[in-house]
Amino acid sequence: MKNTTPSPAGTRDPELTRSRILQAATELFVEQGYSAVSMSQVAKAAEVTKSLIHHHFGSKERLWEAVKERAFEHYFVEQMAMGERVGEPDADFLRDSVTAYFRFLKDNPTVVRLFAWAHLEEDAACGEMDRSLVEAGAKWIRQAQQRGALRDDVNPTHVIASFVMTCTQWFEARSHHAHWPGIGDDEAFLEDYLKIFMEGMTPRQ
Amino acid sequence: MKNTTPSPAGTRDPELTRSRILQAATELFVEQGYSAVSMSQVAKAAEVTKSLIHHHFGSKERLWEAVKERAFEHYFVEQMAMGERVGEPDADFLRDSVTAYFRFLKDNPTVVRLFAWAHLEEDAACGEMDRSLVEAGAKWIRQAQQRGALRDDVNPTHVIASFVMTCTQWFEARSHHAHWPGIGDDEAFLEDYLKIFMEGMTPRQ
DNA sequence: ACGCTAACTGGCCGACCGGTCAATTAAACG
DNA sequence: CGTTTAATTGACCGGTCGGCCAGTTAGCGT
């Protein structure tokens, strides 16, 4: 049981150092992307030497990987937790899931931006990561379809893809549509989107 | 009337040079983003000297602006043309518009990726650009709503935002969902998305 | 034919890049 | 306690960065 946070001014704490570096790197990478950030910038922001970063992470690229891995794991864990408390395969639960996903992205702009950077560098890791989540979600939707709770003439994976992508893009491309005439805030958009999406997923009589 | 393309081997043609540079820069920037691309790389790809790029474009940043401006103008012109042939304010025309937008993005991956880069650097220009397009689209939707052709309890701007974002993200984040189990190809996804979206936009009886 | 303008070149600049290395020093362990 | 291990430092590396500048050269108006 060692003391971590106190740090008797001049003491060494490799774990805290690692996380300080990781934190500084995350903030910079999230904002500017991999290539625009220099090791010296990270070092300065984390208040350590450049060499120390190399000591702990090996290279700039591995630091970048560590940053992404940490954020995506956070995403994965949260989504898994969300998947745990799975409810009845009905329309209400679908609505709740979309809402929860939307709110998660809203509360985790870091994840949103890292996803965007990862997409641009064709990093397949994030897609592989939520494979199982999508699979589980699709299975759940199929159940709801068989039950007659959701329309059954659409591919369950496409259902997930469509709402995941809409939520993601809403936050990724904020700067794009933020000044569109008549656009509302997060909640107003979510409300309208849910109206369209849920109505679209309701089985015909 | 000067000859442009022939180029008697050793002749000067500033306009062609400019466009050669712009083309090379576009390809590189689209692929790797602003900061990952160096002026020497562009120079090599365009088969000109670095100094010549500076002569024509002033700086790396202005070259980047020129690249984006060119692509976004292409987008704008195409969308304007699409807006010209506006049809009846009914559901069918909405479906056709979504389809056309989806196909445009599919055929113009350069625009898609430049949008993504622009979003990440919070470039508001692309949003300002299609302000008027969105305004016109929203007006059209409002007409359809008043006519009873589309459900009228949703913000028209949100309707546009929702399908624009879905289409955009489908192509921007291809690497993300491309390997999801059960996901279909472009046309299969579009078909399912249209089912949900159009049904969601249909007025209740 | 001549001169001007602008396209175009090559060489160079200081700054900074990611990364290495040997030396210092604090903590962990016996 | 001494020894070992690893956290940490600062000096330093070759290479590349974006950009500048002085000079050359082609086209164009007169």
Coordinates of C-alpha atoms (C1' of nucleotides) in Angstrom, one line a residue:
Chain A
M1 CA 0.0 0.0 0.0
K2 CA 2.0 3.0 -1.2
N3 CA 1.0 6.6 -1.1
T4 CA 0.1 7.8 -4.6
T5 CA -1.4 11.2 -4.7
P6 CA 0.4 12.9 -1.8
S7 CA 3.8 12.9 -3.4
P8 CA 6.2 14.3 -0.7
A9 CA 7.5 16.8 -3.2
G10 CA 10.4 15.2 -5.0
T11 CA 9.3 11.6 -4.7
R12 CA 9.1 9.2 -7.6
D13 CA 5.8 7.6 -8.6
P14 CA 6.1 5.9 -11.9
E15 CA 2.4 5.1 -12.1
L16 CA 1.4 8.6 -11.5
T17 CA 3.9 9.8 -14.0
R18 CA 2.6 7.4 -16.6
S19 CA -0.9 8.6 -16.1
R20 CA 0.2 12.3 -16.1
I21 CA 1.8 11.7 -19.5
L22 CA -1.2 9.8 -20.7
Q23 CA -3.5 12.5 -19.6
A24 CA -1.5 15.3 -21.2
A25 CA -1.1 13.3 -24.4
T26 CA -4.8 12.5 -24.6
E27 CA -5.7 16.1 -24.3
L28 CA -3.3 17.2 -27.0
F29 CA -4.0 14.3 -29.4
V30 CA -7.7 14.7 -29.0
E31 CA -7.5 18.3 -29.9
Q32 CA -4.9 18.3 -32.7
G33 CA -4.5 14.7 -33.9
Y34 CA -1.4 12.5 -34.0
S35 CA 0.9 14.2 -36.4
A36 CA 0.3 17.8 -35.2
V37 CA 1.4 17.0 -31.7
S38 CA 5.1 16.8 -30.9
M39 CA 6.7 14.9 -28.1
S40 CA 8.2 18.1 -26.7
Q41 CA 4.6 19.5 -26.5
V42 CA 3.4 16.5 -24.5
A43 CA 6.5 16.6 -22.3
K44 CA 5.9 20.2 -21.5
A45 CA 2.2 19.7 -20.8
A46 CA 2.9 16.7 -18.6
E47 CA 5.8 18.5 -16.9
V48 CA 8.3 15.7 -17.6
T49 CA 11.2 15.3 -20.0
K50 CA 10.9 13.9 -23.4
S51 CA 13.2 11.1 -22.6
L52 CA 10.9 10.1 -19.8
I53 CA 8.0 9.6 -22.1
H54 CA 10.2 7.4 -24.3
H55 CA 11.2 5.5 -21.2
H56 CA 7.6 4.8 -20.4
F57 CA 6.0 4.4 -23.8
G58 CA 8.8 3.7 -26.2
S59 CA 7.8 5.8 -29.1
K60 CA 5.4 8.5 -30.2
E61 CA 3.3 5.9 -32.0
R62 CA 3.1 3.6 -29.0
L63 CA 2.0 6.6 -26.9
W64 CA -0.7 7.3 -29.4
E65 CA -1.8 3.6 -29.3
A66 CA -1.9 3.8 -25.5
V67 CA -4.1 6.9 -25.6
K68 CA -6.5 5.3 -27.9
E69 CA -6.6 2.0 -26.1
R70 CA -7.4 3.7 -22.8
A71 CA -10.2 5.7 -24.3
F72 CA -11.7 2.9 -26.3
E73 CA -11.5 0.6 -23.3
H74 CA -13.5 3.1 -21.3
Y75 CA -16.1 3.1 -24.2
F76 CA -16.1 -0.6 -24.3
V77 CA -16.6 -1.1 -20.6
E78 CA -19.4 1.5 -20.5
Q79 CA -21.2 -0.1 -23.4
M80 CA -20.8 -3.5 -21.9
A81 CA -22.3 -2.3 -18.7
M82 CA -25.1 -0.8 -20.7
G83 CA -25.6 -4.2 -22.4
E84 CA -25.7 -6.0 -19.1
R85 CA -28.9 -4.3 -18.0
V86 CA -30.7 -5.5 -21.1
G87 CA -34.5 -5.2 -20.8
E88 CA -37.5 -6.6 -22.6
P89 CA -37.1 -6.8 -26.4
D90 CA -39.7 -4.0 -27.0
A91 CA -39.7 -0.5 -28.6
D92 CA -39.3 1.3 -25.2
F93 CA -36.0 -0.4 -24.6
L94 CA -34.7 0.4 -28.0
R95 CA -35.6 4.1 -27.4
D96 CA -33.8 3.9 -24.1
S97 CA -30.7 2.4 -25.7
V98 CA -30.5 5.1 -28.3
T99 CA -31.0 7.8 -25.6
A100 CA -28.3 6.2 -23.5
Y101 CA -25.9 6.0 -26.4
F102 CA -26.5 9.6 -27.3
R103 CA -25.9 10.8 -23.8
F104 CA -22.8 8.7 -23.4
L105 CA -21.2 10.4 -26.5
K106 CA -22.4 13.8 -25.2
D107 CA -20.6 13.1 -21.9
N108 CA -17.5 11.7 -23.5
P109 CA -16.2 14.1 -26.2
T110 CA -12.8 12.6 -25.9
V111 CA -14.0 9.3 -27.1
V112 CA -15.9 10.9 -29.9
R113 CA -12.9 12.8 -31.2
L114 CA -10.6 9.8 -30.9
F115 CA -13.1 7.8 -32.9
A116 CA -13.0 10.5 -35.6
W117 CA -9.2 10.5 -35.7
A118 CA -9.2 6.7 -35.7
H119 CA -11.6 6.6 -38.6
L120 CA -9.5 8.9 -40.7
E121 CA -6.4 6.8 -40.3
E122 CA -8.5 3.7 -41.1
D123 CA -7.9 2.2 -37.7
A124 CA -9.9 -1.0 -37.7
A125 CA -9.4 -1.5 -34.0
C126 CA -12.5 0.4 -32.9
G127 CA -14.7 -1.5 -35.2
E128 CA -13.3 -4.8 -34.0
M129 CA -13.8 -3.7 -30.4
D130 CA -17.6 -3.3 -30.6
R131 CA -18.2 -6.3 -32.9
S132 CA -19.5 -8.3 -30.0
L133 CA -21.6 -5.4 -28.7
V134 CA -23.2 -5.1 -32.2
E135 CA -23.7 -8.8 -32.4
A136 CA -25.5 -8.8 -29.0
G137 CA -27.5 -5.8 -30.0
A138 CA -28.5 -7.3 -33.3
K139 CA -29.6 -10.5 -31.6
W140 CA -31.7 -8.5 -29.2
I141 CA -33.4 -6.6 -32.1
R142 CA -34.1 -9.9 -33.9
Q143 CA -35.9 -11.1 -30.8
A144 CA -38.0 -7.9 -30.8
Q145 CA -38.7 -8.4 -34.4
Q146 CA -39.9 -12.0 -34.0
R147 CA -42.0 -10.8 -31.1
G148 CA -43.6 -8.3 -33.4
A149 CA -42.3 -5.4 -31.3
L150 CA -40.2 -4.0 -34.1
R151 CA -40.6 -4.0 -37.9
D152 CA -38.9 -7.2 -39.2
D153 CA -38.1 -6.2 -42.8
V154 CA -34.8 -4.5 -41.9
N155 CA -31.4 -5.9 -41.2
P156 CA -30.8 -5.6 -37.4
T157 CA -27.2 -4.6 -37.9
H158 CA -28.3 -1.7 -40.1
V159 CA -30.7 -0.6 -37.4
I160 CA -27.8 -0.3 -35.0
A161 CA -25.5 1.2 -37.6
S162 CA -28.1 3.9 -38.4
F163 CA -28.6 5.2 -34.9
V164 CA -25.0 4.8 -33.8
M165 CA -23.8 6.7 -36.9
T166 CA -26.4 9.5 -36.4
C167 CA -25.5 10.0 -32.8
T168 CA -21.8 9.9 -33.6
Q169 CA -21.9 12.3 -36.4
W170 CA -24.1 14.7 -34.4
F171 CA -21.1 15.2 -32.0
E172 CA -18.3 14.7 -34.5
A173 CA -19.5 17.2 -36.9
R174 CA -20.9 19.8 -34.5
S175 CA -18.9 22.6 -36.1
H176 CA -20.6 21.7 -39.4
H177 CA -24.3 21.9 -38.5
A178 CA -24.0 24.0 -35.3
H179 CA -24.9 27.2 -37.2
W180 CA -27.5 25.8 -39.5
P181 CA -30.6 27.9 -39.4
G182 CA -33.3 26.5 -37.1
I183 CA -31.1 23.8 -35.6
G184 CA -31.8 23.0 -32.0
D185 CA -29.7 21.9 -29.1
D186 CA -28.7 18.3 -28.2
E187 CA -31.9 17.4 -26.5
A188 CA -34.1 19.0 -29.1
F189 CA -32.4 17.1 -31.9
L190 CA -32.5 13.8 -30.0
E191 CA -36.2 14.2 -29.4
D192 CA -36.9 14.8 -33.1
Y193 CA -34.5 12.0 -34.1
L194 CA -36.2 9.6 -31.8
K195 CA -39.6 10.5 -33.2
I196 CA -38.5 9.6 -36.7
F197 CA -36.4 6.6 -35.8
M198 CA -38.9 5.0 -33.4
E199 CA -41.8 5.6 -35.7
G200 CA -39.7 4.1 -38.5
M201 CA -39.1 1.0 -36.4
T202 CA -42.7 0.5 -35.5
P203 CA -44.3 -2.5 -37.3
R204 CA -47.1 -1.7 -39.7
Q205 CA -50.5 -2.6 -38.3
Chain B
M1 CA -6.7 30.8 -76.9
K2 CA -3.5 29.2 -75.6
N3 CA -2.7 25.6 -75.8
T4 CA -2.9 24.0 -72.4
T5 CA -2.6 20.2 -72.4
P6 CA -0.1 19.8 -75.2
S7 CA 2.8 21.4 -73.4
P8 CA 5.6 21.4 -76.1
A9 CA 7.9 19.8 -73.5
G10 CA 9.7 22.6 -71.6
T11 CA 7.0 25.2 -72.0
R12 CA 5.5 27.2 -69.1
D13 CA 1.9 26.9 -68.2
P14 CA 1.2 28.5 -64.8
E15 CA -2.5 27.4 -64.7
L16 CA -1.7 23.8 -65.4
T17 CA 1.1 23.9 -62.8
R18 CA -1.3 25.3 -60.3
S19 CA -3.7 22.6 -60.9
R20 CA -1.0 19.9 -60.9
I21 CA 0.0 21.1 -57.4
L22 CA -3.6 21.4 -56.3
Q23 CA -4.2 17.8 -57.5
A24 CA -1.2 16.3 -55.8
A25 CA -1.9 18.3 -52.6
T26 CA -5.5 17.1 -52.6
E27 CA -4.6 13.5 -52.9
L28 CA -2.0 13.7 -50.1
F29 CA -4.1 15.9 -47.7
V30 CA -7.2 13.7 -48.2
E31 CA -5.2 10.7 -47.3
Q32 CA -3.1 11.9 -44.4
G33 CA -4.4 15.2 -43.3
Y34 CA -2.8 18.6 -43.1
S35 CA 0.0 18.2 -40.6
A36 CA 1.1 14.7 -41.7
V37 CA 1.9 16.0 -45.2
S38 CA 5.0 18.0 -45.9
M39 CA 5.6 20.6 -48.6
S40 CA 8.5 18.4 -50.0
Q41 CA 6.1 15.5 -50.4
V42 CA 3.6 17.7 -52.3
A43 CA 6.4 19.1 -54.5
K44 CA 7.7 15.6 -55.3
A45 CA 4.2 14.3 -56.1
A46 CA 3.4 17.3 -58.3
E47 CA 6.9 17.2 -59.9
V48 CA 7.7 20.8 -59.1
T49 CA 10.0 22.5 -56.6
K50 CA 8.9 23.5 -53.1
S51 CA 9.6 27.1 -53.9
L52 CA 7.2 27.0 -56.8
I53 CA 4.4 25.9 -54.5
H54 CA 5.2 28.8 -52.3
H55 CA 5.2 31.1 -55.3
H56 CA 1.7 30.0 -56.3
F57 CA 0.1 29.5 -52.9
G58 CA 2.1 31.4 -50.4
S59 CA 2.2 29.0 -47.6
K60 CA 1.3 25.4 -46.6
E61 CA -1.8 26.7 -44.8
R62 CA -3.0 28.6 -47.8
L63 CA -2.5 25.5 -50.0
W64 CA -4.6 23.6 -47.6
E65 CA -7.3 26.2 -47.7
A66 CA -7.2 26.1 -51.5
V67 CA -7.6 22.4 -51.5
K68 CA -10.6 22.5 -49.2
E69 CA -12.1 25.4 -51.1
R70 CA -11.9 23.6 -54.4
A71 CA -13.5 20.5 -53.1
F72 CA -16.2 22.2 -51.1
E73 CA -17.1 24.3 -54.1
H74 CA -17.6 21.2 -56.1
Y75 CA -19.9 19.9 -53.4
F76 CA -21.8 23.2 -53.2
V77 CA -22.3 23.4 -57.0
E78 CA -23.5 19.8 -57.1
Q79 CA -25.9 20.3 -54.3
M80 CA -27.2 23.5 -55.8
A81 CA -27.8 21.7 -59.0
M82 CA -29.6 19.1 -57.1
G83 CA -31.7 21.7 -55.4
E84 CA -32.5 23.3 -58.8
R85 CA -34.5 20.4 -60.0
V86 CA -36.8 20.5 -57.0
G87 CA -39.9 18.5 -57.3
E88 CA -43.3 18.2 -55.6
P89 CA -43.2 18.5 -51.8
D90 CA -44.1 14.9 -51.3
A91 CA -42.5 11.8 -49.7
D92 CA -41.2 10.5 -53.0
F93 CA -39.1 13.5 -53.6
L94 CA -37.7 13.3 -50.1
R95 CA -36.7 9.7 -50.7
D96 CA -35.0 10.7 -54.0
S97 CA -33.1 13.5 -52.3
V98 CA -31.7 11.2 -49.6
T99 CA -30.8 8.7 -52.3
A100 CA -29.1 11.4 -54.4
Y101 CA -27.2 12.7 -51.4
F102 CA -26.0 9.2 -50.5
R103 CA -24.9 8.5 -54.0
F104 CA -23.1 11.8 -54.3
L105 CA -21.0 11.0 -51.2
K106 CA -20.3 7.5 -52.5
D107 CA -19.0 9.0 -55.7
N108 CA -17.0 11.7 -54.0
P109 CA -14.8 10.2 -51.3
T110 CA -12.5 13.1 -51.5
V111 CA -15.2 15.5 -50.3
V112 CA -16.2 13.1 -47.6
R113 CA -12.7 12.9 -46.2
L114 CA -12.1 16.6 -46.4
F115 CA -15.3 17.1 -44.5
A116 CA -14.0 14.8 -41.8
W117 CA -10.7 16.6 -41.6
A118 CA -12.5 20.0 -41.6
H119 CA -14.8 18.8 -38.8
L120 CA -11.8 17.8 -36.6
E121 CA -10.2 21.2 -37.0
E122 CA -13.5 22.9 -36.2
D123 CA -13.5 24.5 -39.6
A124 CA -16.9 26.3 -39.7
A125 CA -16.6 27.1 -43.4
C126 CA -18.3 23.9 -44.5
G127 CA -21.2 24.6 -42.3
E128 CA -21.5 28.2 -43.5
M129 CA -21.4 27.0 -47.1
D130 CA -24.4 24.8 -47.0
R131 CA -26.5 27.1 -44.8
S132 CA -28.5 28.3 -47.7
L133 CA -28.9 24.7 -49.0
V134 CA -30.3 23.6 -45.6
E135 CA -32.5 26.7 -45.5
A136 CA -34.0 25.9 -48.9
G137 CA -34.4 22.2 -47.9
A138 CA -36.1 23.1 -44.7
K139 CA -38.5 25.4 -46.5
W140 CA -39.3 22.6 -48.9
I141 CA -39.9 20.2 -46.0
R142 CA -42.2 22.7 -44.3
Q143 CA -44.3 22.9 -47.4
A144 CA -44.6 19.1 -47.5
Q145 CA -45.5 19.2 -43.9
Q146 CA -48.3 21.8 -44.4
R147 CA -49.5 19.7 -47.3
G148 CA -49.8 16.7 -45.1
A149 CA -47.2 14.8 -47.1
L150 CA -44.7 14.5 -44.2
R151 CA -45.2 14.4 -40.4
D152 CA -45.3 17.9 -39.1
D153 CA -44.2 17.5 -35.5
V154 CA -40.5 17.5 -36.2
N155 CA -38.1 20.4 -36.9
P156 CA -37.4 20.4 -40.7
T157 CA -33.7 21.3 -40.1
H158 CA -33.4 18.2 -37.8
V159 CA -34.9 16.1 -40.6
I160 CA -32.2 17.2 -42.9
A161 CA -29.5 16.9 -40.3
S162 CA -30.5 13.4 -39.5
F163 CA -30.2 12.0 -43.0
V164 CA -27.2 14.1 -44.0
M165 CA -25.3 12.9 -40.9
T166 CA -26.3 9.3 -41.4
C167 CA -25.1 9.3 -45.0
T168 CA -21.9 11.2 -44.1
Q169 CA -21.0 8.9 -41.2
W170 CA -21.7 5.8 -43.3
F171 CA -18.8 6.8 -45.6
E172 CA -16.6 8.6 -43.1
A173 CA -16.5 5.7 -40.6
R174 CA -16.4 2.9 -43.1
S175 CA -13.4 1.3 -41.4
H176 CA -15.4 1.3 -38.2
H177 CA -18.5 -0.7 -39.1
A178 CA -17.2 -2.3 -42.3
H179 CA -16.5 -5.6 -40.4
W180 CA -19.6 -5.6 -38.2
P181 CA -21.3 -9.0 -38.4
G182 CA -24.2 -8.9 -40.8
I183 CA -23.6 -5.5 -42.2
G184 CA -24.5 -5.1 -45.9
D185 CA -23.0 -3.1 -48.7
D186 CA -23.8 0.5 -49.6
E187 CA -27.1 -0.2 -51.4
A188 CA -28.3 -2.7 -48.8
F189 CA -27.8 -0.2 -46.1
L190 CA -29.3 2.7 -48.0
E191 CA -32.4 0.5 -48.7
D192 CA -32.9 -0.3 -45.0
Y193 CA -32.1 3.2 -43.9
L194 CA -34.7 4.6 -46.3
K195 CA -37.3 2.1 -45.0
I196 CA -36.8 3.4 -41.5
F197 CA -36.4 7.1 -42.3
M198 CA -39.3 7.3 -44.8
E199 CA -41.6 5.4 -42.5
G200 CA -40.6 7.6 -39.7
M201 CA -41.4 10.7 -41.8
T202 CA -44.9 9.5 -42.9
P203 CA -47.7 11.3 -41.1
R204 CA -49.9 9.2 -38.9
Q205 CA -53.2 8.3 -40.3
Chain C
dA1 C1' 14.3 43.5 -80.7
dC2 C1' 13.9 44.7 -76.1
dG3 C1' 12.5 45.0 -71.5
dC4 C1' 9.3 43.7 -68.1
dT5 C1' 6.9 40.6 -65.5
dA6 C1' 6.2 36.4 -63.6
dA7 C1' 7.2 31.4 -63.7
dC8 C1' 10.6 28.7 -62.0
dT9 C1' 15.1 26.8 -59.7
dG10 C1' 18.6 25.5 -56.2
dG11 C1' 20.6 26.5 -52.1
dC12 C1' 20.2 27.7 -47.8
dC13 C1' 18.2 29.0 -43.1
dG14 C1' 17.0 28.4 -38.1
dA15 C1' 13.8 25.7 -35.7
dC16 C1' 12.2 21.7 -34.4
dC17 C1' 11.4 16.8 -35.1
dG18 C1' 11.6 11.8 -32.9
dG19 C1' 14.8 9.4 -30.7
dT20 C1' 19.3 7.9 -28.2
dC21 C1' 22.7 7.7 -24.6
dA22 C1' 25.4 8.0 -20.6
dA23 C1' 25.0 9.7 -16.2
dT24 C1' 22.4 10.7 -11.8
dT25 C1' 19.4 9.4 -8.2
dA26 C1' 15.5 7.7 -5.7
dA27 C1' 13.1 3.6 -4.3
dA28 C1' 13.0 -1.7 -3.5
dC29 C1' 15.1 -5.6 -1.7
dG30 C1' 18.3 -8.7 0.6
Chain D
dC1 C1' 23.5 -1.6 5.5
dG2 C1' 24.9 -2.3 0.5
dT3 C1' 23.3 -3.7 -4.0
dT4 C1' 20.3 -3.7 -7.7
dT5 C1' 16.7 -1.9 -10.4
dA6 C1' 14.4 1.5 -12.6
dA7 C1' 12.8 6.4 -12.8
dT8 C1' 14.6 10.5 -14.4
dT9 C1' 17.6 14.0 -16.5
dG10 C1' 20.0 16.9 -20.0
dA11 C1' 22.9 16.9 -23.7
dC12 C1' 23.0 15.5 -28.1
dC13 C1' 22.1 13.2 -32.8
dG14 C1' 20.9 13.3 -37.9
dG15 C1' 17.2 14.5 -40.5
dT16 C1' 13.4 17.2 -41.9
dC17 C1' 10.4 20.9 -41.4
dG18 C1' 8.2 25.4 -43.7
dG19 C1' 9.9 29.2 -45.7
dC20 C1' 13.1 32.6 -47.9
dC21 C1' 16.1 34.6 -51.3
dA22 C1' 19.0 35.5 -55.1
dG23 C1' 19.3 34.2 -59.5
dT24 C1' 17.8 32.2 -64.2
dT25 C1' 14.6 31.9 -67.9
dA26 C1' 10.4 31.9 -70.7
dG27 C1' 6.6 34.5 -72.5
dC28 C1' 4.3 38.7 -73.7
dG29 C1' 3.4 43.5 -74.7
dT30 C1' 5.3 47.2 -77.3

